[in-house]
Short mmCIF file of C-alpha atoms in Angstrom, two decimals:
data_model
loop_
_atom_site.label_atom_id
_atom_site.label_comp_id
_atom_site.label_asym_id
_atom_site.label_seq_id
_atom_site.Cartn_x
_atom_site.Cartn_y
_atom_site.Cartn_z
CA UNK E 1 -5.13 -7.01 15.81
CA UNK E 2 -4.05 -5.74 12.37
CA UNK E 3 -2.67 -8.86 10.81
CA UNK E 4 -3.46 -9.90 7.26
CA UNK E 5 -1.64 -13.36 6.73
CA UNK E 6 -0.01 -14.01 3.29
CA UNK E 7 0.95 -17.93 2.02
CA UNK E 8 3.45 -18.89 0.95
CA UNK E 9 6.09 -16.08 1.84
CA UNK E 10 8.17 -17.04 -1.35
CA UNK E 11 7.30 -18.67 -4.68
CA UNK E 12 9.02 -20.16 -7.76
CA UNK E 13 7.35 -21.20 -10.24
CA UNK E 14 8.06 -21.99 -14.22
CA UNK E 15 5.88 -20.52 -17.20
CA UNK E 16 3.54 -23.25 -17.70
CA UNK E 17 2.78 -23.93 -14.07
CA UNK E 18 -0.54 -23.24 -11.91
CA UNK E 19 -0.49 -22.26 -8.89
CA UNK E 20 -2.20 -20.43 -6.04
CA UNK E 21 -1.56 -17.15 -3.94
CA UNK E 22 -3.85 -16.77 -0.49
CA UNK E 23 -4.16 -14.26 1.75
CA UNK E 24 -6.81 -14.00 4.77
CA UNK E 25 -7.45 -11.55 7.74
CA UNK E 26 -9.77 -12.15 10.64
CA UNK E 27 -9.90 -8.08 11.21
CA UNK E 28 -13.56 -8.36 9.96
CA UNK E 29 -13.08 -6.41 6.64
CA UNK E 30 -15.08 -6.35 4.33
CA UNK E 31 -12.44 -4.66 1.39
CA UNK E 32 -9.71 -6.85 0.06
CA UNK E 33 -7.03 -5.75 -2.65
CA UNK E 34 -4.63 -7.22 -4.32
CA UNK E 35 -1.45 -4.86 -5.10
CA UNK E 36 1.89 -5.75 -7.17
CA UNK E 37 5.03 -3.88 -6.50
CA UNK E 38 8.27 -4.21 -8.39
CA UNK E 39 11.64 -3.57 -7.04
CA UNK E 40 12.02 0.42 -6.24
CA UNK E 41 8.44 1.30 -7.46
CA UNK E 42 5.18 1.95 -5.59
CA UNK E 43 2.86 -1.01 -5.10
CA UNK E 44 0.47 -1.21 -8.33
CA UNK E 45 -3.30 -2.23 -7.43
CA UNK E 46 -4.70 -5.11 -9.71
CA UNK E 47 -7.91 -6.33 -8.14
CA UNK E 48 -10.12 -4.77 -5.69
CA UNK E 49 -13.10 -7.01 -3.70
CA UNK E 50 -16.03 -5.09 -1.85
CA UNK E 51 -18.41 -7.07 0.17
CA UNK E 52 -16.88 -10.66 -1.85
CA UNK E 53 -17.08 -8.98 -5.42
CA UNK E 54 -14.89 -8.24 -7.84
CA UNK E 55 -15.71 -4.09 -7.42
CA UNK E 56 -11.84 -2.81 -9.47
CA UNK E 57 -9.64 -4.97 -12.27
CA UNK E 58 -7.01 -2.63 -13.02
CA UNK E 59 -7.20 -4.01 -16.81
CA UNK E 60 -4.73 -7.63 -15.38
CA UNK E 61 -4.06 -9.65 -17.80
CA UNK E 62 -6.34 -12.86 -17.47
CA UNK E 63 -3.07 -15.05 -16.30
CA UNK E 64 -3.83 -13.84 -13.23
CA UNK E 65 -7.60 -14.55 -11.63
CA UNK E 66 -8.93 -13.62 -8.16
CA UNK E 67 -11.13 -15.07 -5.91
CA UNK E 68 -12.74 -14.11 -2.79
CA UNK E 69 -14.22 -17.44 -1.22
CA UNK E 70 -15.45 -15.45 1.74
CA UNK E 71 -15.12 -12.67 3.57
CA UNK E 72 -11.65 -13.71 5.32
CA UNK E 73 -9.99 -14.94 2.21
CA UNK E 74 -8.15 -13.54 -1.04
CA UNK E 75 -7.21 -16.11 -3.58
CA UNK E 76 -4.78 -14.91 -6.51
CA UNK E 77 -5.11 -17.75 -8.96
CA UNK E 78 -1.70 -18.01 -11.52
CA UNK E 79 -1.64 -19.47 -14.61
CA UNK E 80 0.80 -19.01 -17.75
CA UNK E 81 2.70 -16.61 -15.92
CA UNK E 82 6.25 -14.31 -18.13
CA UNK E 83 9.14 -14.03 -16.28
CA UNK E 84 7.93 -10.18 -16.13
CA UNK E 85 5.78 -11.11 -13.82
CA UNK E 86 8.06 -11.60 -10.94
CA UNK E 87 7.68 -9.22 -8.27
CA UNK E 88 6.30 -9.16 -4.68
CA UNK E 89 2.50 -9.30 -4.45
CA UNK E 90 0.65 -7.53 -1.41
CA UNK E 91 -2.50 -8.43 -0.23
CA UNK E 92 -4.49 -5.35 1.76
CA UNK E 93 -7.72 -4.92 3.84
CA UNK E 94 -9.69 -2.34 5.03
CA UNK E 95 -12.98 -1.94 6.44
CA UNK E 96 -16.39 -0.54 5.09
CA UNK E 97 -18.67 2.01 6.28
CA UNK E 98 -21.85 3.00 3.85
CA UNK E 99 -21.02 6.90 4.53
CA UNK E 100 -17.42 7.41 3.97
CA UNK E 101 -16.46 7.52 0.07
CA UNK E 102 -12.83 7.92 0.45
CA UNK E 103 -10.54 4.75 1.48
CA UNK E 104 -10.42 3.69 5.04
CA UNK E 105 -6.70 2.49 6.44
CA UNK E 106 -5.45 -0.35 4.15
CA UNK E 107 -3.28 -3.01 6.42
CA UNK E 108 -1.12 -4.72 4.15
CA UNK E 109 0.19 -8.57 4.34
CA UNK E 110 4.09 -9.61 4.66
CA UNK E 111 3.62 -10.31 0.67
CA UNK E 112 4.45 -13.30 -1.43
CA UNK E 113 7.81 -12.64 -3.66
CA UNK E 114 7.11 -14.49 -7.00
CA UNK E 115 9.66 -15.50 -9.55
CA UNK E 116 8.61 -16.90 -12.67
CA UNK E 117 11.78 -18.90 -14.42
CA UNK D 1 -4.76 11.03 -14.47
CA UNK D 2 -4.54 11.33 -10.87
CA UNK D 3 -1.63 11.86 -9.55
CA UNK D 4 0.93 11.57 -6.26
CA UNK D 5 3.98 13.42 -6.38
CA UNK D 6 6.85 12.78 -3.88
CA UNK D 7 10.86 13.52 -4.23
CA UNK D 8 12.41 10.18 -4.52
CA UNK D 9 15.35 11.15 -2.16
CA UNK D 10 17.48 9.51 -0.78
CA UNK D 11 16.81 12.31 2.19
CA UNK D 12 19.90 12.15 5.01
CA UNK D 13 19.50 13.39 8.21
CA UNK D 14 22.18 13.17 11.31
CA UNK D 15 20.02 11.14 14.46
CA UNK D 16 18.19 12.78 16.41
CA UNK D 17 17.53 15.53 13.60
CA UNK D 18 13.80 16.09 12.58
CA UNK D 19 13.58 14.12 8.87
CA UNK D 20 10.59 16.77 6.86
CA UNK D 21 9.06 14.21 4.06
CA UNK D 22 6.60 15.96 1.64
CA UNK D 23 4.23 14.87 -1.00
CA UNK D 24 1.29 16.68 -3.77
CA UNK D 25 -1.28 15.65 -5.25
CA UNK D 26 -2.94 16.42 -8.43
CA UNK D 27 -7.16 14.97 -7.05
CA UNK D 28 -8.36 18.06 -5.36
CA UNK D 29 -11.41 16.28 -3.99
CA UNK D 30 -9.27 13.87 -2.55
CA UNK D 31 -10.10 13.19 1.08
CA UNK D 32 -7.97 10.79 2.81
CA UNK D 33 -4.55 10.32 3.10
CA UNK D 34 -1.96 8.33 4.38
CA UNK D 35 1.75 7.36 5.15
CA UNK D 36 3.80 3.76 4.74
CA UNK D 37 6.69 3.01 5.84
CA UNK D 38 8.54 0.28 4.05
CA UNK D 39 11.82 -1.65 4.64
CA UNK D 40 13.86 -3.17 1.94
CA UNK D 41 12.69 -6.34 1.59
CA UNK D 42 9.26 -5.86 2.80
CA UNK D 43 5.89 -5.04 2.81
CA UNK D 44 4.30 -1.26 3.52
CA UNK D 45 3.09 -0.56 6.92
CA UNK D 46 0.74 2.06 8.00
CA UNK D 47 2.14 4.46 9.95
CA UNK D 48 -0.44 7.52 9.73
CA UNK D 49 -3.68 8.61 8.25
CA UNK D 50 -5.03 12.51 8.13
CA UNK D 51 -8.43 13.22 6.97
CA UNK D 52 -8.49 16.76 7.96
CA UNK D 53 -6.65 20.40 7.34
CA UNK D 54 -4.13 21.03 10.13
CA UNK D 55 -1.77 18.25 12.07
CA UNK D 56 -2.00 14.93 13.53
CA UNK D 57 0.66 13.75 15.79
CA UNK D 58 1.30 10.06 16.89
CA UNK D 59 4.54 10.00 19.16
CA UNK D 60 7.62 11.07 16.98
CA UNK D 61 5.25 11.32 13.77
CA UNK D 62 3.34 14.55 12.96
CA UNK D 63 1.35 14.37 9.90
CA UNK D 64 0.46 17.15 8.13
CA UNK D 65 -2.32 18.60 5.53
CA UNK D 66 -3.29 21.35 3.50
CA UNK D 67 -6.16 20.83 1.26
CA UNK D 68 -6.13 24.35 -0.31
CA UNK D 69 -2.35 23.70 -1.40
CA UNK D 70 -3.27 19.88 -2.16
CA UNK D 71 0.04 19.21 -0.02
CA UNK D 72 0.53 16.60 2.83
CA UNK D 73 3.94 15.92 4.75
CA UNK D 74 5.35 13.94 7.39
CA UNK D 75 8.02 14.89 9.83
CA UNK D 76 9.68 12.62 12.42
CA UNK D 77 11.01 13.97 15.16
CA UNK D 78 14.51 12.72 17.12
CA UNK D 79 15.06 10.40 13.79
CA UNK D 80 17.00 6.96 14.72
CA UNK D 81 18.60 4.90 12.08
CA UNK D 82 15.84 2.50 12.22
CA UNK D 83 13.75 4.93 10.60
CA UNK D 84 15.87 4.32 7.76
CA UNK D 85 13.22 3.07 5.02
CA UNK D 86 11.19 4.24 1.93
CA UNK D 87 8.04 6.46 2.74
CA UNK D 88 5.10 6.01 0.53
CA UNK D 89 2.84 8.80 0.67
CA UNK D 90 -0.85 7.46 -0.19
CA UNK D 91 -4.05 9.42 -1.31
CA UNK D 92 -7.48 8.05 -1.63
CA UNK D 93 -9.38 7.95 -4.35
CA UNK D 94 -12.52 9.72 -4.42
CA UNK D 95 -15.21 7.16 -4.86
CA UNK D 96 -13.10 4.22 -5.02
CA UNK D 97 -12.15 2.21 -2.14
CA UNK D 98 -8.30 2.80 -3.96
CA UNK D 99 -5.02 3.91 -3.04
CA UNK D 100 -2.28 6.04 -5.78
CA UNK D 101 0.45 5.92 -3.94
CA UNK D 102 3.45 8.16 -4.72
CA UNK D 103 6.81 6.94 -5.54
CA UNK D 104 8.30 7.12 -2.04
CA UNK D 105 10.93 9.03 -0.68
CA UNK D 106 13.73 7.24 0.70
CA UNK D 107 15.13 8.38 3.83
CA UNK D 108 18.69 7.95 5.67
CA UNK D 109 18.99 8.69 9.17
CA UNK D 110 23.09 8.98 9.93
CA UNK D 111 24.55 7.04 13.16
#
């Protein structure tokens, strides 16, 4: 099973608003990323977790805060968002082994398409 | 700055044509790589990995690497419409458990 679950699928949400992104996977691994693609580009990483922590910001601006509750679960926490900021946001896993330094397979969630009005 | 090169297409091919996707990289101590498939509208999905020099097939997919050329590509074989997407070529990141993806190559596969 190679499912990573993404809620909610679509989200609309004004400039002053707070609200939540989650994303969980039962795949047992222990690497988490949150990625932000806009239309026609590549998917942009923001925020890596290893083993629960924080382990990569990709200098986000502090609007957006994640959280990783345990090892299933990806929170992406928005807060004061620009309408720039609309785009599709991917949540990825991959495992962990302690010998391998390069990137395992990252399995990637159905994504959450934001739009900030 | 590391980098992931790919030709942004669109590539056409007639069905049942072999589609030849290619994609360099700038890291030459990179070490894993991969290839996404993505449909309009949604997210990527893995479709191969290669760690080593040489080829890697998976039914109609053979991936392929170089390491001395820092070049990877993927070719599909008997191409059917539905392999009509964007193909993000992927590299690891030496150190980092992170992805630089190229800018994807979309491909057209012509009923």
């Amino acid at each position: 099973d190679t499912e990573v679950t993404q809620t909610p699928k679509h989200l609309v949400m004004g400039m002053t608003n707070k609200k939540s992104l989650k994303c969980e996977q039962h795949m047992g691994h222990r690497a988490m990323y949150w990625y932000k693609q806009k239309a026609k580009k590549p998917p942009e990483l923001m925020f890596v977790y290893s083993y629960e922590k924080l382990s990569i910001n990709e200098s986000v601006p502090s609007r957006f805060s994640p959280e990783c509750p345990n090892s299933s679960l990806l929170n992406l926490h928005l807060h004061a968002l620009q309408p720039e900021d609309s785009a599709l946001y991917l949540c990825a896993s991959s495992q962990i082994t302690g010998t391998v330094i390069s990137p395992y397979e990252q399995y990637f969630g159905p994504g959450t398409r934001l739009t900030v009005t | 700055q590391k980098e992931v090169e790919q030709n942004s297409g669109p590539l056409s091919v007639p069905e049942g044509a072999i589609a030849s996707l290619n994609c360099t990289y700038s890291d030459r101590g990179s070490q894993s790589f991969f290839w996404y498939r993505q449909y309009s509208g949604k997210s990527p999905e893995l479709i191969m990995s290669i760690y080593s020099n040489g080829d890697k097939e998976d039914g109609r997919f053979t991936a392929q690497l170089n390491k001395a050329s820092q070049y990877v590509s993927l070719l599909i074989r008997d191409s059917q419409p539905s392999d009509s997407a964007t193909y993000l070529c992927a590299v690891g990141d030496t150190g980092r458990r992170a992805l630089t993806f190229g800018s994807g190559t979309r491909l057209q596969v012509q009923p």
